[in-house]
mmCIF file of C-alpha atoms in Angstrom:
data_model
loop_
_atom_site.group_PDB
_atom_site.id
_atom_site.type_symbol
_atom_site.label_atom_id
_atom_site.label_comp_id
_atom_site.label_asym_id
_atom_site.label_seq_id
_atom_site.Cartn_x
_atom_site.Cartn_y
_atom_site.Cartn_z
ATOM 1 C CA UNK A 140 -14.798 10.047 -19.653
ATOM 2 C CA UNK A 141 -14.087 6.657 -20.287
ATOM 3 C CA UNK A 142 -10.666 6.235 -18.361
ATOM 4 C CA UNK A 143 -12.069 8.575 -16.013
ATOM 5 C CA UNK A 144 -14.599 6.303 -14.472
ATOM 6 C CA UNK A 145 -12.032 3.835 -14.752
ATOM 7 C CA UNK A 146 -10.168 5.637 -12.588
ATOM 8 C CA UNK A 147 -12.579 5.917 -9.895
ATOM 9 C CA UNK A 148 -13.118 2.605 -10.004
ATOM 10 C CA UNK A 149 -9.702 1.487 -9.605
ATOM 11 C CA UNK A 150 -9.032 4.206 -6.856
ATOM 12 C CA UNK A 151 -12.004 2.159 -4.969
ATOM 13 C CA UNK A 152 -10.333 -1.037 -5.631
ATOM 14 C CA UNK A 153 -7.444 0.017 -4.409
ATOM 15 C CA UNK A 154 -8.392 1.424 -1.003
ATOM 16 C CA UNK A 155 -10.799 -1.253 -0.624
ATOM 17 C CA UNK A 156 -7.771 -3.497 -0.342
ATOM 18 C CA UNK A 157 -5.467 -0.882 1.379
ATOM 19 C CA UNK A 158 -7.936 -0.953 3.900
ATOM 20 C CA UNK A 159 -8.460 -4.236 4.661
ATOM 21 C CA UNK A 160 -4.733 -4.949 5.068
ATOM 22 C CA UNK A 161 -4.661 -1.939 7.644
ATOM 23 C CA UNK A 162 -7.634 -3.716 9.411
ATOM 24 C CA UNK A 163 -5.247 -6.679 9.535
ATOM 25 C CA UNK A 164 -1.948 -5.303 10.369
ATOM 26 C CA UNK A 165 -2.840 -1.674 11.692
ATOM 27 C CA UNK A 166 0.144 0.149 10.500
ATOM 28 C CA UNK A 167 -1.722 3.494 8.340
ATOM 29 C CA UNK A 168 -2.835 6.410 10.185
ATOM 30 C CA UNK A 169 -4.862 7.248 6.695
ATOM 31 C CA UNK A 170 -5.234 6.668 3.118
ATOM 32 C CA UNK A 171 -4.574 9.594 1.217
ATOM 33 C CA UNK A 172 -5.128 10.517 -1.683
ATOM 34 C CA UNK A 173 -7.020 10.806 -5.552
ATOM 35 C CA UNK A 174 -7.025 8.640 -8.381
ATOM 36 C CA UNK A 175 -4.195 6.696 -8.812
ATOM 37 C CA UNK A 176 -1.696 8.616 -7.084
ATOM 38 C CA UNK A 177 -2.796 7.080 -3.496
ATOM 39 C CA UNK A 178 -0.091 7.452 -0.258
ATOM 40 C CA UNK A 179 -0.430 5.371 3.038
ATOM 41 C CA UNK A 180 0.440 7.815 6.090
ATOM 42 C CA UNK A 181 2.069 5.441 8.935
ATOM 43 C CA UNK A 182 0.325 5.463 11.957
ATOM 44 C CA UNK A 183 2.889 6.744 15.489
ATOM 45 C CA UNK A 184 4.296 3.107 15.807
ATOM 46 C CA UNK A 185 5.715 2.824 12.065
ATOM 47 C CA UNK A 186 7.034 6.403 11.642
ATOM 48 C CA UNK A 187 9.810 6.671 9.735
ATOM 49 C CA UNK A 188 9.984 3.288 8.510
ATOM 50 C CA UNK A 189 8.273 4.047 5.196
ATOM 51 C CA UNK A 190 11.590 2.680 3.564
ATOM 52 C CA UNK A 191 11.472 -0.733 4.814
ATOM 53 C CA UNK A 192 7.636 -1.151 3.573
ATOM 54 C CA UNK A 193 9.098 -0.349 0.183
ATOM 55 C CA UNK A 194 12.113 -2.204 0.536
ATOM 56 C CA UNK A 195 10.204 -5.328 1.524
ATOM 57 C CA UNK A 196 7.362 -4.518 -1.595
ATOM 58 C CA UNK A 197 10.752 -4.488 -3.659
ATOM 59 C CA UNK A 198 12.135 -7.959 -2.533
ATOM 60 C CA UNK A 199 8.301 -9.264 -3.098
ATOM 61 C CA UNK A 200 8.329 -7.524 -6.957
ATOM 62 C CA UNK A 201 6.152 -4.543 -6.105
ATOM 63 C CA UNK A 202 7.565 -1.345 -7.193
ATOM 64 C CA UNK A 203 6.118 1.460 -4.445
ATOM 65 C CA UNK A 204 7.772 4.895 -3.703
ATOM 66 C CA UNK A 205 8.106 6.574 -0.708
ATOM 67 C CA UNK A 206 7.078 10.156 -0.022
ATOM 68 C CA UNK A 207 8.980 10.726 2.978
ATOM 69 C CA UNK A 208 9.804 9.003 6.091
ATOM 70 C CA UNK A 209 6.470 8.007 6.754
ATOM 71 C CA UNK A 210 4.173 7.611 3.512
ATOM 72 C CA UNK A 211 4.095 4.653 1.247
ATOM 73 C CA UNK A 212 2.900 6.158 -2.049
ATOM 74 C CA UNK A 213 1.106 3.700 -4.904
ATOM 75 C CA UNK A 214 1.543 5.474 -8.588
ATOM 76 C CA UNK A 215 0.185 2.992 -10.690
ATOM 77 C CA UNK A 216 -0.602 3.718 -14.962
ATOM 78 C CA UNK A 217 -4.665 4.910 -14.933
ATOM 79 C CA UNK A 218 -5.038 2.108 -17.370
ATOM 80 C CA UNK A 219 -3.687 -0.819 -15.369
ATOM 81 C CA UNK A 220 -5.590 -3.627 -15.394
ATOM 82 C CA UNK A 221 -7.539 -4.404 -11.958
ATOM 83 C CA UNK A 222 -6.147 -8.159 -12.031
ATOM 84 C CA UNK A 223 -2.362 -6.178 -11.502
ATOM 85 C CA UNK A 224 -3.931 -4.490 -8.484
ATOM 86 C CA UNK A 225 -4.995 -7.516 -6.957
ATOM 87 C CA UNK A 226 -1.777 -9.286 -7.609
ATOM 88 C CA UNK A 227 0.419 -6.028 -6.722
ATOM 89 C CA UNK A 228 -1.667 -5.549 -3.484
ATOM 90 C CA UNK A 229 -1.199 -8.903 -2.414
ATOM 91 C CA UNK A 230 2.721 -8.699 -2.823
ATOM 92 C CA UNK A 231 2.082 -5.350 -0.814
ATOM 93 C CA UNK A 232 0.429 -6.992 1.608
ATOM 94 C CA UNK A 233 2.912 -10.107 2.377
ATOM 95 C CA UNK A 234 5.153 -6.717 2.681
ATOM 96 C CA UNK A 235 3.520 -5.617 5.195
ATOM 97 C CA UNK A 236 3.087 -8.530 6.701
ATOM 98 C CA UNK A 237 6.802 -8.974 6.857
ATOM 99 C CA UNK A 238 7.968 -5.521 8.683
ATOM 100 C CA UNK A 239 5.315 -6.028 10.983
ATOM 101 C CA UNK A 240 6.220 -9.508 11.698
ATOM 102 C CA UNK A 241 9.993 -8.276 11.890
ATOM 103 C CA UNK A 242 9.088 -5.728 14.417
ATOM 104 C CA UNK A 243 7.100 -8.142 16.883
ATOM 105 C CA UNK A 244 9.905 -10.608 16.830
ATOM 106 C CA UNK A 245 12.419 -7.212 17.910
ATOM 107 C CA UNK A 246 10.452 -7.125 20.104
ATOM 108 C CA UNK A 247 10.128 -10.240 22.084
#
């Protein structure tokens, strides 16, 4: 019961944070989802570049997955400490931050 409240609690954590980087960069159609095996759908104007959100986590030090062309998918242990979300969401975000800024400077 324990780790299971945990869980719930990170699973807030993390959506609370997935969330506000969507508010900032609007690239996720939804947060999907249970626990700690979470998946950002892309919204139209990202599809199919789920692979360059994970490449870009990668060059930050995130390790994401991708489940498909156009879902970013978080794995994470059930026991991980919330300080490693924090940090691991802010690499995700500077991610995100980067493909998006990529893709505005296309297309100017």
């Amino acid at each position: 019961p324990e780790v299971m409240n945990g869980v719930l609690q990170k699973e807030a954590l993390f959506r609370k944070h997935l969330e506000r980087i969507n508010a900032k960069y609007n690239v996720f159609s939804e947060v999907r989802g249970k626990g700690m095996l979470l998946g950002c759908a892309l919204n139209e104007k990202y599809q199919g570049r789920a692979r360059d959100f994970m490449m870009a986590a990668t060059a930050k030090h995130l390790m994401c997955l991708v489940a498909g062309a156009n879902v970013i998918r978080f794995a994470p242990s059930l026991v991980i400490p919330d300080e490693d979300i924090e940090t691991g969401l802010a690499r995700f975000e500077a991610a995100v931050a980067q493909v998006v800024n990529a893709e505005q400077e296309s297309a100017a």
